[in-house]
mmCIF file of C-alpha atoms and ligand atoms in Angstrom:
data_model
loop_
_atom_site.group_PDB
_atom_site.id
_atom_site.type_symbol
_atom_site.label_atom_id
_atom_site.label_comp_id
_atom_site.label_asym_id
_atom_site.label_seq_id
_atom_site.Cartn_x
_atom_site.Cartn_y
_atom_site.Cartn_z
ATOM 1 C CA UNK S 1 -125.560 7.162 51.965
ATOM 2 C CA UNK S 2 -128.902 8.965 51.821
ATOM 3 C CA UNK S 3 -128.666 11.183 48.807
ATOM 4 C CA UNK S 4 -127.440 10.161 45.358
ATOM 5 C CA UNK S 5 -126.718 12.487 42.477
ATOM 6 C CA UNK S 6 -126.650 10.917 39.030
ATOM 7 C CA UNK S 7 -124.638 13.089 36.639
ATOM 8 C CA UNK S 8 -124.628 12.617 32.887
ATOM 9 C CA UNK S 9 -122.269 14.491 30.596
ATOM 10 C CA UNK S 10 -122.460 15.484 26.939
ATOM 11 C CA UNK S 11 -124.842 13.755 24.538
ATOM 12 C CA UNK S 12 -126.272 11.527 27.239
ATOM 13 C CA UNK S 13 -129.490 13.564 27.120
ATOM 14 C CA UNK S 14 -129.990 11.671 23.836
ATOM 15 C CA UNK S 15 -129.987 8.241 25.482
ATOM 16 C CA UNK S 16 -132.596 6.009 23.901
ATOM 17 C CA UNK S 17 -132.157 7.482 20.448
ATOM 18 C CA UNK S 18 -128.406 8.033 20.284
ATOM 19 C CA UNK S 19 -126.654 5.089 18.590
ATOM 20 C CA UNK S 20 -129.001 2.608 20.303
ATOM 21 C CA UNK S 21 -126.908 -0.362 19.147
ATOM 22 C CA UNK S 22 -124.202 0.973 21.499
ATOM 23 C CA UNK S 23 -126.165 2.766 24.224
ATOM 24 C CA UNK S 24 -129.501 0.927 24.199
ATOM 25 C CA UNK S 25 -133.101 2.072 23.901
ATOM 26 C CA UNK S 26 -133.721 3.256 27.452
ATOM 27 C CA UNK S 27 -133.947 7.014 27.933
ATOM 28 C CA UNK S 28 -132.788 9.044 30.944
ATOM 29 C CA UNK S 29 -136.283 9.615 32.344
ATOM 30 C CA UNK S 30 -136.885 5.853 32.468
ATOM 31 C CA UNK S 31 -133.498 5.163 34.048
ATOM 32 C CA UNK S 32 -134.083 7.718 36.791
ATOM 33 C CA UNK S 33 -137.689 6.721 37.512
ATOM 34 C CA UNK S 34 -136.646 3.048 37.737
ATOM 35 C CA UNK S 35 -133.889 3.983 40.186
ATOM 36 C CA UNK S 36 -136.319 5.961 42.348
ATOM 37 C CA UNK S 37 -138.717 2.991 42.388
ATOM 38 C CA UNK S 38 -135.970 0.557 43.263
ATOM 39 C CA UNK S 39 -134.384 2.691 45.991
ATOM 40 C CA UNK S 40 -137.343 4.374 47.738
ATOM 41 C CA UNK S 41 -135.271 5.190 50.823
ATOM 42 C CA UNK S 42 -132.769 7.245 48.857
ATOM 43 C CA UNK S 43 -133.169 10.735 47.476
ATOM 44 C CA UNK S 44 -132.038 10.442 43.873
ATOM 45 C CA UNK S 45 -131.290 13.674 42.045
ATOM 46 C CA UNK S 46 -130.393 13.927 38.383
ATOM 47 C CA UNK S 47 -128.294 16.410 36.451
ATOM 48 C CA UNK S 48 -127.260 16.383 32.802
ATOM 49 C CA UNK S 49 -125.238 18.940 30.918
ATOM 50 C CA UNK S 50 -123.418 19.196 27.633
ATOM 51 C CA UNK S 51 -121.093 21.791 29.172
ATOM 52 C CA UNK S 52 -117.928 20.959 31.071
ATOM 53 C CA UNK S 53 -118.099 23.925 33.461
ATOM 54 C CA UNK S 54 -121.721 23.231 34.374
ATOM 55 C CA UNK S 55 -120.811 19.658 35.292
ATOM 56 C CA UNK S 56 -117.990 20.954 37.495
ATOM 57 C CA UNK S 57 -120.284 23.525 39.147
ATOM 58 C CA UNK S 58 -122.840 20.816 40.007
ATOM 59 C CA UNK S 59 -120.217 18.418 41.391
ATOM 60 C CA UNK S 60 -118.761 21.192 43.548
ATOM 61 C CA UNK S 61 -122.235 22.065 44.869
ATOM 62 C CA UNK S 62 -122.759 18.630 46.439
ATOM 63 C CA UNK S 63 -119.108 17.659 46.795
ATOM 64 C CA UNK S 64 -118.810 18.345 50.522
ATOM 65 C CA UNK S 65 -122.266 17.127 51.632
ATOM 66 C CA UNK S 66 -121.898 14.254 54.061
ATOM 67 C CA UNK S 67 -124.254 11.394 53.165
ATOM 68 C CA UNK S 68 -124.154 12.162 49.456
ATOM 69 C CA UNK S 69 -122.659 10.024 46.682
ATOM 70 C CA UNK S 70 -122.295 10.622 42.950
ATOM 71 C CA UNK S 71 -122.695 8.299 39.979
ATOM 72 C CA UNK S 72 -120.961 10.013 37.077
ATOM 73 C CA UNK S 73 -121.055 9.236 33.378
ATOM 74 C CA UNK S 74 -118.905 12.046 32.020
ATOM 75 C CA UNK S 75 -119.350 10.930 28.413
ATOM 76 C CA UNK S 76 -116.510 12.039 26.158
ATOM 77 C CA UNK S 77 -115.182 14.403 28.855
ATOM 78 C CA UNK S 78 -113.978 11.203 30.543
ATOM 79 C CA UNK S 79 -111.207 11.034 27.979
ATOM 80 C CA UNK S 80 -110.331 14.722 27.791
ATOM 81 C CA UNK S 81 -111.199 16.753 30.865
ATOM 82 C CA UNK S 82 -108.400 17.407 33.312
ATOM 83 C CA UNK S 83 -110.656 20.052 34.866
ATOM 84 C CA UNK S 84 -113.319 17.460 35.691
ATOM 85 C CA UNK S 85 -110.671 15.098 37.070
ATOM 86 C CA UNK S 86 -109.287 17.911 39.253
ATOM 87 C CA UNK S 87 -112.797 18.594 40.536
ATOM 88 C CA UNK S 88 -113.350 14.953 41.498
ATOM 89 C CA UNK S 89 -109.978 14.873 43.229
ATOM 90 C CA UNK S 90 -110.931 18.009 45.154
ATOM 91 C CA UNK S 91 -114.385 17.040 46.405
ATOM 92 C CA UNK S 92 -114.898 14.725 49.348
ATOM 93 C CA UNK S 93 -117.946 12.653 48.433
ATOM 94 C CA UNK S 94 -117.490 9.278 46.684
ATOM 95 C CA UNK S 95 -117.767 9.297 42.901
ATOM 96 C CA UNK S 96 -118.505 6.115 40.950
ATOM 97 C CA UNK S 97 -117.477 6.441 37.298
ATOM 98 C CA UNK S 98 -119.820 4.579 34.960
ATOM 99 C CA UNK S 99 -119.934 3.881 31.232
ATOM 100 C CA UNK S 100 -122.780 2.189 29.421
ATOM 101 C CA UNK S 101 -120.561 0.781 26.692
ATOM 102 C CA UNK S 102 -117.360 -1.167 27.220
ATOM 103 C CA UNK S 103 -115.008 1.682 26.414
ATOM 104 C CA UNK S 104 -112.052 -0.742 26.382
ATOM 105 C CA UNK S 105 -113.553 -2.652 23.475
ATOM 106 C CA UNK S 106 -113.939 0.537 21.432
ATOM 107 C CA UNK S 107 -111.587 3.045 19.775
ATOM 108 C CA UNK S 108 -108.258 3.516 21.485
ATOM 109 C CA UNK S 109 -109.009 7.106 22.450
ATOM 110 C CA UNK S 110 -111.776 5.783 24.714
ATOM 111 C CA UNK S 111 -109.405 3.458 26.584
ATOM 112 C CA UNK S 112 -107.924 6.283 28.618
ATOM 113 C CA UNK S 113 -109.964 7.851 31.386
ATOM 114 C CA UNK S 114 -108.682 10.918 33.216
ATOM 115 C CA UNK S 115 -111.391 10.286 35.784
ATOM 116 C CA UNK S 116 -110.586 6.686 36.774
ATOM 117 C CA UNK S 117 -107.520 7.541 38.903
ATOM 118 C CA UNK S 118 -109.603 9.884 41.073
ATOM 119 C CA UNK S 119 -112.883 7.907 41.097
ATOM 120 C CA UNK S 120 -113.894 5.784 44.075
ATOM 121 C CA UNK S 121 -114.809 2.931 41.723
ATOM 122 C CA UNK S 122 -115.573 2.167 38.101
ATOM 123 C CA UNK S 123 -118.404 0.249 36.432
ATOM 124 C CA UNK S 124 -118.132 -0.234 32.688
ATOM 125 C CA UNK S 125 -119.855 -1.942 29.804
ATOM 126 C CA UNK S 126 -123.021 -3.401 31.319
ATOM 127 C CA UNK S 127 -125.533 -1.222 29.503
ATOM 128 C CA UNK S 128 -127.741 1.235 31.340
ATOM 129 C CA UNK S 129 -127.709 -1.123 34.335
ATOM 130 C CA UNK S 130 -124.413 0.580 35.278
ATOM 131 C CA UNK S 131 -126.432 3.368 36.937
ATOM 132 C CA UNK S 132 -128.213 0.897 39.260
ATOM 133 C CA UNK S 133 -124.938 -0.861 40.000
ATOM 134 C CA UNK S 134 -123.356 2.505 40.773
ATOM 135 C CA UNK S 135 -126.118 3.383 43.243
ATOM 136 C CA UNK S 136 -125.804 -0.038 44.885
ATOM 137 C CA UNK S 137 -122.058 0.393 45.211
ATOM 138 C CA UNK S 138 -122.585 3.753 46.927
ATOM 139 C CA UNK S 139 -125.083 2.273 49.394
ATOM 140 C CA UNK S 140 -122.478 -0.299 50.435
ATOM 141 C CA UNK S 141 -119.658 2.140 51.078
HETATM 142 C C1 LIG U 201 -119.778 6.669 27.396
HETATM 143 C C2 LIG U 201 -118.518 6.289 26.621
HETATM 144 C C3 LIG U 201 -117.799 7.517 26.113
HETATM 145 O O1 LIG U 201 -116.631 7.150 25.388
HETATM 146 C C4 LIG U 201 -118.703 8.305 25.176
HETATM 147 O O2 LIG U 201 -118.068 9.477 24.758
HETATM 148 C C5 LIG U 201 -120.033 8.605 25.789
HETATM 149 C C6 LIG U 201 -120.686 7.568 26.566
HETATM 150 C C7 LIG U 201 -120.595 5.436 27.809
HETATM 151 O O3 LIG U 201 -121.465 5.591 28.665
HETATM 152 O O4 LIG U 201 -120.383 4.341 27.270
HETATM 153 O O5 LIG U 201 -120.600 9.662 25.567
HETATM 154 O O6 LIG U 201 -119.401 7.351 28.575
#
């Protein structure tokens, strides 16, 4: 695995100031720069969108590139988007589903993920460290 794409879905552009008691105080820029420092041999790209179709377009763009892996936090689309799940099922690169909060300890609607059945693996509830753990998992595949 040489190239990693970190994908954040809706409202995750607000990390650091969005409900920090749930999602922490670290913003996206810090998360990505820490990942680049920690994994200097990897090319780490970042994409965030609040729009379902834009997320699908970006996943499709890299979805057949050998040597690429995706760490995906789809935000609330995790629980609702059959289109995103279909996209992940269609593409060939590994996708690690991550969630900062422990979705299983929250409202019932967050317990169901449409993405989990088609993800390569799942990392949940360990704070923003889930992104690092997702990258590490991809490097070991
Ligand atoms: C989240 C959990 C989702 O339920 C929520 O809608 C998010 C963030 C997480 O990282 O904990 O936006 O994916």
